[in-house]
CSV table of N, CA and C in Angstrom, one decimal:
chain,number,residue,atom,x,y,z
A,1,UNK,N,-0.5,13.6,-22.3
A,1,UNK,CA,0.6,13.7,-21.4
A,1,UNK,C,1.4,12.6,-22.1
A,2,UNK,N,2.8,13.1,-22.2
A,2,UNK,CA,3.9,12.4,-22.4
A,2,UNK,C,3.6,11.0,-23.0
A,3,UNK,N,2.7,11.3,-23.7
A,3,UNK,CA,2.2,9.6,-24.8
A,3,UNK,C,1.1,8.8,-24.5
A,4,UNK,N,0.9,9.1,-22.9
A,4,UNK,CA,-0.3,8.6,-21.7
A,4,UNK,C,-1.2,8.7,-22.1
A,5,UNK,N,-2.1,7.6,-22.6
A,5,UNK,CA,-3.7,8.4,-23.5
A,5,UNK,C,-4.7,8.3,-22.0
A,6,UNK,N,-4.1,7.9,-20.9
A,6,UNK,CA,-4.9,8.3,-19.6
A,6,UNK,C,-4.5,9.1,-18.7
A,7,UNK,N,-5.2,10.0,-18.6
A,7,UNK,CA,-4.7,11.4,-17.6
A,7,UNK,C,-4.4,11.2,-16.4
A,8,UNK,N,-5.3,10.0,-15.9
A,8,UNK,CA,-5.0,9.5,-14.1
A,8,UNK,C,-3.7,8.6,-14.5
A,9,UNK,N,-3.6,8.3,-15.4
A,9,UNK,CA,-2.2,7.1,-15.1
A,9,UNK,C,-1.2,8.2,-15.4
A,10,UNK,N,-1.0,9.0,-16.0
A,10,UNK,CA,0.0,9.9,-16.2
A,10,UNK,C,0.0,10.7,-15.0
A,11,UNK,N,-1.0,10.8,-14.1
A,11,UNK,CA,-0.9,11.6,-12.9
A,11,UNK,C,-0.4,10.9,-11.7
A,12,UNK,N,-0.5,9.5,-11.8
A,12,UNK,CA,0.2,8.8,-10.9
A,12,UNK,C,1.7,8.6,-11.6
A,13,UNK,N,2.2,8.5,-12.7
A,13,UNK,CA,3.3,8.3,-13.8
A,13,UNK,C,4.1,10.1,-12.4
A,14,UNK,N,3.7,10.5,-12.7
A,14,UNK,CA,4.1,12.1,-12.4
A,14,UNK,C,4.4,12.0,-10.8
A,15,UNK,N,3.3,11.4,-10.3
A,15,UNK,CA,4.0,11.4,-8.5
A,15,UNK,C,4.7,10.5,-8.2
A,16,UNK,N,5.1,9.1,-9.3
A,16,UNK,CA,6.0,8.6,-8.7
A,16,UNK,C,7.4,8.7,-9.2
A,17,UNK,N,7.4,9.6,-10.2
A,17,UNK,CA,8.9,9.9,-10.8
A,17,UNK,C,9.3,10.8,-9.9
A,18,UNK,N,8.7,11.9,-9.4
A,18,UNK,CA,9.3,12.8,-8.7
A,18,UNK,C,9.9,12.6,-7.6
A,19,UNK,N,9.3,11.3,-6.8
A,19,UNK,CA,9.8,10.2,-5.7
A,19,UNK,C,10.5,9.2,-6.2
A,20,UNK,N,11.5,8.9,-7.6
A,20,UNK,CA,11.7,8.2,-7.5
A,20,UNK,C,12.8,7.3,-6.5
A,21,UNK,N,12.7,5.7,-6.7
A,21,UNK,CA,13.7,5.0,-6.2
A,21,UNK,C,13.0,4.8,-4.7
A,22,UNK,N,11.7,5.5,-4.5
A,22,UNK,CA,10.5,5.5,-2.8
A,22,UNK,C,9.5,4.8,-3.1
A,23,UNK,N,9.4,4.0,-2.2
A,23,UNK,CA,7.8,3.7,-2.0
A,23,UNK,C,7.0,4.5,-1.9
A,24,UNK,N,5.6,4.7,-2.7
A,24,UNK,CA,4.5,5.8,-2.1
A,24,UNK,C,3.4,5.0,-1.3
A,25,UNK,N,3.4,5.0,-0.4
A,25,UNK,CA,1.9,4.4,-0.2
A,25,UNK,C,0.6,4.8,-0.5
A,26,UNK,N,-0.4,4.0,-0.6
A,26,UNK,CA,-1.4,4.2,-1.5
A,26,UNK,C,-1.9,5.2,-1.0
A,27,UNK,N,-2.5,5.5,0.1
A,27,UNK,CA,-3.1,6.8,0.6
A,27,UNK,C,-1.9,8.4,0.6
A,28,UNK,N,-1.0,8.2,0.4
A,28,UNK,CA,-0.4,9.2,-0.1
A,28,UNK,C,-0.1,9.5,-1.1
A,29,UNK,N,-0.3,8.6,-2.1
A,29,UNK,CA,-0.5,8.9,-3.7
A,29,UNK,C,-1.5,8.8,-3.7
A,30,UNK,N,-2.7,8.7,-3.5
A,30,UNK,CA,-4.1,9.6,-3.4
A,30,UNK,C,-4.1,11.0,-3.4
A,31,UNK,N,-3.6,11.1,-2.1
A,31,UNK,CA,-3.3,13.2,-1.7
A,31,UNK,C,-2.3,13.5,-2.6
A,32,UNK,N,-1.2,12.9,-3.0
A,32,UNK,CA,-0.9,13.9,-4.2
A,32,UNK,C,-1.2,13.6,-5.3
A,33,UNK,N,-2.1,12.9,-6.1
A,33,UNK,CA,-2.6,13.1,-7.2
A,33,UNK,C,-4.0,13.4,-7.2
A,34,UNK,N,-4.9,13.8,-6.2
A,34,UNK,CA,-6.1,14.0,-5.5
A,34,UNK,C,-7.0,13.6,-6.2
A,35,UNK,N,-7.2,11.6,-6.2
A,35,UNK,CA,-7.8,10.7,-6.0
A,35,UNK,C,-7.8,10.2,-5.3
A,36,UNK,N,-9.2,9.3,-4.9
A,36,UNK,CA,-9.6,8.6,-3.8
A,36,UNK,C,-8.3,7.7,-3.8
A,37,UNK,N,-8.1,7.2,-2.7
A,37,UNK,CA,-7.3,6.4,-2.2
A,37,UNK,C,-7.6,4.8,-2.6
A,38,UNK,N,-9.2,4.7,-2.8
A,38,UNK,CA,-9.5,3.1,-3.5
A,38,UNK,C,-9.8,3.0,-5.4
A,39,UNK,N,-8.9,4.3,-5.3
A,39,UNK,CA,-9.1,4.6,-7.5
A,39,UNK,C,-8.0,4.0,-7.4
A,40,UNK,N,-6.9,4.4,-6.6
A,40,UNK,CA,-5.4,4.3,-6.7
A,40,UNK,C,-5.1,2.8,-7.9
A,41,UNK,N,-5.7,1.9,-7.0
A,41,UNK,CA,-5.1,0.4,-7.3
A,41,UNK,C,-5.4,0.3,-9.2
A,42,UNK,N,-6.9,1.2,-9.2
A,42,UNK,CA,-7.0,1.1,-10.7
A,42,UNK,C,-6.2,1.7,-11.6
A,43,UNK,N,-5.8,2.8,-11.3
A,43,UNK,CA,-5.1,3.7,-12.0
A,43,UNK,C,-4.2,3.3,-12.5
A,44,UNK,N,-3.0,2.3,-11.4
A,44,UNK,CA,-1.7,1.8,-11.5
A,44,UNK,C,-2.1,0.5,-12.0
A,45,UNK,N,-3.2,-0.1,-12.5
A,45,UNK,CA,-3.0,-0.8,-13.3
A,45,UNK,C,-3.3,-0.4,-15.0
A,46,UNK,N,-3.8,0.7,-15.0
A,46,UNK,CA,-4.0,1.1,-15.8
A,46,UNK,C,-2.9,1.9,-16.6
A,47,UNK,N,-1.7,2.5,-15.2
A,47,UNK,CA,-0.7,2.8,-15.7
A,47,UNK,C,0.2,2.0,-16.0
A,48,UNK,N,0.5,0.8,-15.9
A,48,UNK,CA,1.2,-0.2,-15.9
A,48,UNK,C,0.6,-0.8,-17.6
A,49,UNK,N,-0.5,-0.8,-17.7
A,49,UNK,CA,-0.9,-1.2,-19.4
A,49,UNK,C,-0.5,-0.5,-20.3
A,50,UNK,N,-0.3,0.8,-20.1
A,50,UNK,CA,0.1,2.0,-20.5
A,50,UNK,C,2.2,2.1,-20.8
A,51,UNK,N,2.4,1.7,-19.7
A,51,UNK,CA,3.9,1.4,-19.8
A,51,UNK,C,4.3,0.4,-20.5
A,52,UNK,N,3.2,-0.9,-20.6
A,52,UNK,CA,3.8,-2.1,-21.1
A,52,UNK,C,3.5,-1.9,-22.7
A,53,UNK,N,3.1,-0.7,-23.2
A,53,UNK,CA,2.6,-0.2,-24.8
A,53,UNK,C,4.2,0.1,-25.1
A,54,UNK,N,5.0,0.6,-24.1
A,54,UNK,CA,6.4,1.1,-24.3
A,54,UNK,C,7.5,0.2,-23.8
A,55,UNK,N,7.3,-1.4,-23.2
A,55,UNK,CA,7.9,-2.1,-23.1
A,55,UNK,C,8.5,-1.6,-21.6
A,56,UNK,N,8.0,-0.8,-20.8
A,56,UNK,CA,8.0,0.0,-19.7
A,56,UNK,C,7.2,-0.6,-18.0
A,57,UNK,N,6.6,-1.6,-18.7
A,57,UNK,CA,5.8,-2.3,-17.6
A,57,UNK,C,6.5,-2.6,-16.4
A,58,UNK,N,7.7,-3.4,-16.1
A,58,UNK,CA,8.2,-3.9,-15.2
A,58,UNK,C,9.2,-2.8,-14.4
A,59,UNK,N,8.9,-1.6,-14.7
A,59,UNK,CA,9.8,-0.2,-14.2
A,59,UNK,C,9.0,-0.1,-12.9
A,60,UNK,N,7.7,0.1,-12.7
A,60,UNK,CA,6.6,0.3,-11.8
A,60,UNK,C,6.5,-0.8,-11.2
A,61,UNK,N,6.9,-0.9,-9.6
A,61,UNK,CA,7.4,-2.3,-8.5
A,61,UNK,C,5.7,-1.8,-7.7
A,62,UNK,N,5.7,-3.0,-7.3
A,62,UNK,CA,4.3,-3.0,-6.2
A,62,UNK,C,5.1,-3.3,-4.8
A,63,UNK,N,5.3,-2.8,-3.8
A,63,UNK,CA,6.1,-2.9,-2.7
A,63,UNK,C,5.6,-3.8,-1.9
A,64,UNK,N,5.0,-4.5,-1.7
A,64,UNK,CA,4.1,-5.1,-0.4
A,64,UNK,C,4.1,-4.5,0.7
A,65,UNK,N,3.0,-4.1,0.8
A,65,UNK,CA,2.8,-3.5,2.2
A,65,UNK,C,2.9,-2.0,2.5
A,66,UNK,N,4.0,-1.9,1.6
A,66,UNK,CA,4.4,0.1,1.3
A,66,UNK,C,3.6,0.8,0.3
A,67,UNK,N,3.3,0.1,-1.0
A,67,UNK,CA,2.9,0.9,-2.0
A,67,UNK,C,3.3,1.1,-3.3
A,68,UNK,N,3.5,2.1,-4.1
A,68,UNK,CA,5.0,1.6,-5.5
A,68,UNK,C,5.5,2.6,-5.3
A,69,UNK,N,6.2,1.9,-6.4
A,69,UNK,CA,8.0,2.3,-6.7
A,69,UNK,C,8.2,2.2,-8.4
A,70,UNK,N,9.1,3.4,-8.2
A,70,UNK,CA,9.6,3.4,-9.9
A,70,UNK,C,11.2,3.6,-9.3
A,71,UNK,N,12.0,2.7,-9.8
A,71,UNK,CA,13.1,2.5,-9.2
A,71,UNK,C,14.5,4.0,-9.7
A,72,UNK,N,15.3,3.9,-9.7
A,72,UNK,CA,15.8,5.3,-10.0
A,72,UNK,C,16.0,4.5,-11.5
A,73,UNK,N,16.5,3.9,-11.8
A,73,UNK,CA,17.2,2.7,-13.1
A,73,UNK,C,15.8,2.9,-14.0
A,74,UNK,N,14.4,2.4,-13.5
A,74,UNK,CA,13.4,2.6,-14.4
A,74,UNK,C,12.9,4.1,-14.6
A,75,UNK,N,13.1,5.1,-13.9
A,75,UNK,CA,12.8,6.0,-14.2
A,75,UNK,C,13.4,6.7,-15.0
A,76,UNK,N,14.7,6.4,-15.4
A,76,UNK,CA,15.8,6.7,-16.0
A,76,UNK,C,15.2,6.2,-17.7
A,77,UNK,N,15.2,5.5,-17.5
A,77,UNK,CA,14.8,4.6,-18.8
A,77,UNK,C,13.0,5.2,-19.6
A,78,UNK,N,12.4,5.4,-18.4
A,78,UNK,CA,11.0,6.2,-18.6
A,78,UNK,C,11.0,7.6,-19.6
A,79,UNK,N,12.1,8.2,-18.6
A,79,UNK,CA,12.4,9.8,-19.3
A,79,UNK,C,12.6,10.0,-20.4
A,80,UNK,N,14.0,8.8,-20.4
A,80,UNK,CA,14.6,8.9,-22.1
A,80,UNK,C,13.6,8.8,-23.1
A,81,UNK,N,12.9,7.3,-22.6
A,81,UNK,CA,11.7,6.5,-23.7
A,81,UNK,C,10.5,7.4,-24.2
A,82,UNK,N,10.1,8.3,-22.7
A,82,UNK,CA,8.5,9.4,-22.6
A,82,UNK,C,9.0,10.6,-23.0
A,83,UNK,N,10.5,11.3,-23.1
A,83,UNK,CA,11.0,12.2,-23.2
A,83,UNK,C,10.3,13.2,-22.0
A,84,UNK,N,10.1,12.6,-20.5
A,84,UNK,CA,9.6,13.3,-19.5
A,84,UNK,C,10.9,13.8,-18.6
A,85,UNK,N,10.6,15.1,-18.1
A,85,UNK,CA,11.2,15.9,-17.9
A,85,UNK,C,10.8,16.1,-15.7
A,86,UNK,N,11.8,15.4,-15.0
A,86,UNK,CA,11.3,15.1,-13.7
A,86,UNK,C,11.2,16.7,-12.9
A,87,UNK,N,12.2,17.8,-13.2
A,87,UNK,CA,12.4,18.6,-12.7
A,87,UNK,C,10.9,19.5,-13.1
A,88,UNK,N,11.0,19.6,-14.1
A,88,UNK,CA,9.3,20.7,-15.1
A,88,UNK,C,7.9,19.7,-14.1
A,89,UNK,N,8.0,18.5,-13.9
A,89,UNK,CA,7.0,18.1,-12.9
A,89,UNK,C,6.7,18.3,-11.9
A,90,UNK,N,8.1,18.8,-10.6
A,90,UNK,CA,8.1,19.0,-9.4
A,90,UNK,C,7.3,19.8,-9.1
A,91,UNK,N,7.1,20.9,-9.9
A,91,UNK,CA,6.1,22.0,-9.9
A,91,UNK,C,4.8,21.7,-10.0
A,92,UNK,N,4.4,20.5,-10.2
A,92,UNK,CA,3.1,20.3,-10.3
A,92,UNK,C,2.4,19.1,-9.4
A,93,UNK,N,3.8,18.7,-8.3
A,93,UNK,CA,3.4,18.1,-7.2
A,93,UNK,C,2.9,19.1,-6.1
A,94,UNK,N,1.5,18.6,-5.7
A,94,UNK,CA,1.1,19.9,-4.7
A,94,UNK,C,1.6,19.4,-3.5
A,95,UNK,N,2.3,18.0,-2.9
A,95,UNK,CA,2.4,18.4,-1.1
A,95,UNK,C,3.2,16.7,-1.7
A,96,UNK,N,4.1,16.5,-0.9
A,96,UNK,CA,5.2,15.5,-0.5
A,96,UNK,C,4.2,14.4,0.6
A,97,UNK,N,4.5,13.1,0.0
A,97,UNK,CA,3.7,12.3,1.1
A,97,UNK,C,4.0,12.0,2.1
A,98,UNK,N,3.7,11.6,3.4
A,98,UNK,CA,3.7,11.6,4.3
A,98,UNK,C,4.7,10.4,4.8
A,99,UNK,N,4.1,8.8,4.2
A,99,UNK,CA,5.4,7.9,4.7
A,99,UNK,C,6.0,7.8,3.3
A,100,UNK,N,7.0,7.5,3.2
A,100,UNK,CA,8.3,7.3,2.2
A,100,UNK,C,9.0,6.4,2.6
A,101,UNK,N,9.4,5.3,1.7
A,101,UNK,CA,10.3,4.2,2.3
A,101,UNK,C,11.6,4.0,0.9
A,102,UNK,N,12.7,4.6,1.7
A,102,UNK,CA,13.7,4.2,0.3
A,102,UNK,C,14.1,2.7,-0.1
A,103,UNK,N,14.5,3.0,-1.7
A,103,UNK,CA,14.8,1.9,-2.4
A,103,UNK,C,15.6,0.9,-1.4
A,104,UNK,N,15.6,-0.1,-1.1
A,104,UNK,CA,16.4,-1.5,-0.6
A,104,UNK,C,18.0,-1.0,-1.3
A,105,UNK,N,19.4,-1.3,-0.9
A,105,UNK,CA,20.2,-1.0,-1.2
A,105,UNK,C,20.9,-2.6,-1.4
A,106,UNK,N,20.3,-3.7,-2.1
A,106,UNK,CA,20.6,-4.9,-1.7
A,106,UNK,C,21.2,-5.2,-3.3
A,107,UNK,N,22.5,-6.1,-3.8
A,107,UNK,CA,22.4,-6.4,-5.2
A,107,UNK,C,23.4,-5.3,-5.4
A,108,UNK,N,22.8,-5.3,-7.1
A,108,UNK,CA,23.6,-4.3,-7.9
A,108,UNK,C,23.6,-2.6,-7.8
A,109,UNK,N,24.0,-2.2,-7.1
A,109,UNK,CA,24.3,-0.6,-7.1
A,109,UNK,C,24.3,-0.1,-8.2
A,110,UNK,N,23.4,0.9,-8.5
A,110,UNK,CA,22.9,1.8,-9.6
A,110,UNK,C,24.0,2.9,-9.8
């Protein structure tokens, strides 16, 4: 899947790319991909390792107290480097998360 060796990590990436620019809480991310909330931290760590193979590890952000996020800029870089089609992935997402936090508009506009 997309050059990622770990299917669980790819599922997390799918869920975060579809919601690019928004922080997704662990329980909501777990529900979106069908994993237990306890396993999300492990899969996110594996996803970071996988993204590091492509020098994309810094695109995945931990938003303290809120969850995980891939910025709009990071999503564009991931899609370009890994040839990912987010619109095609939207069909794969069973449900939207309950709590979604927009990316703060601080600093340089995208």
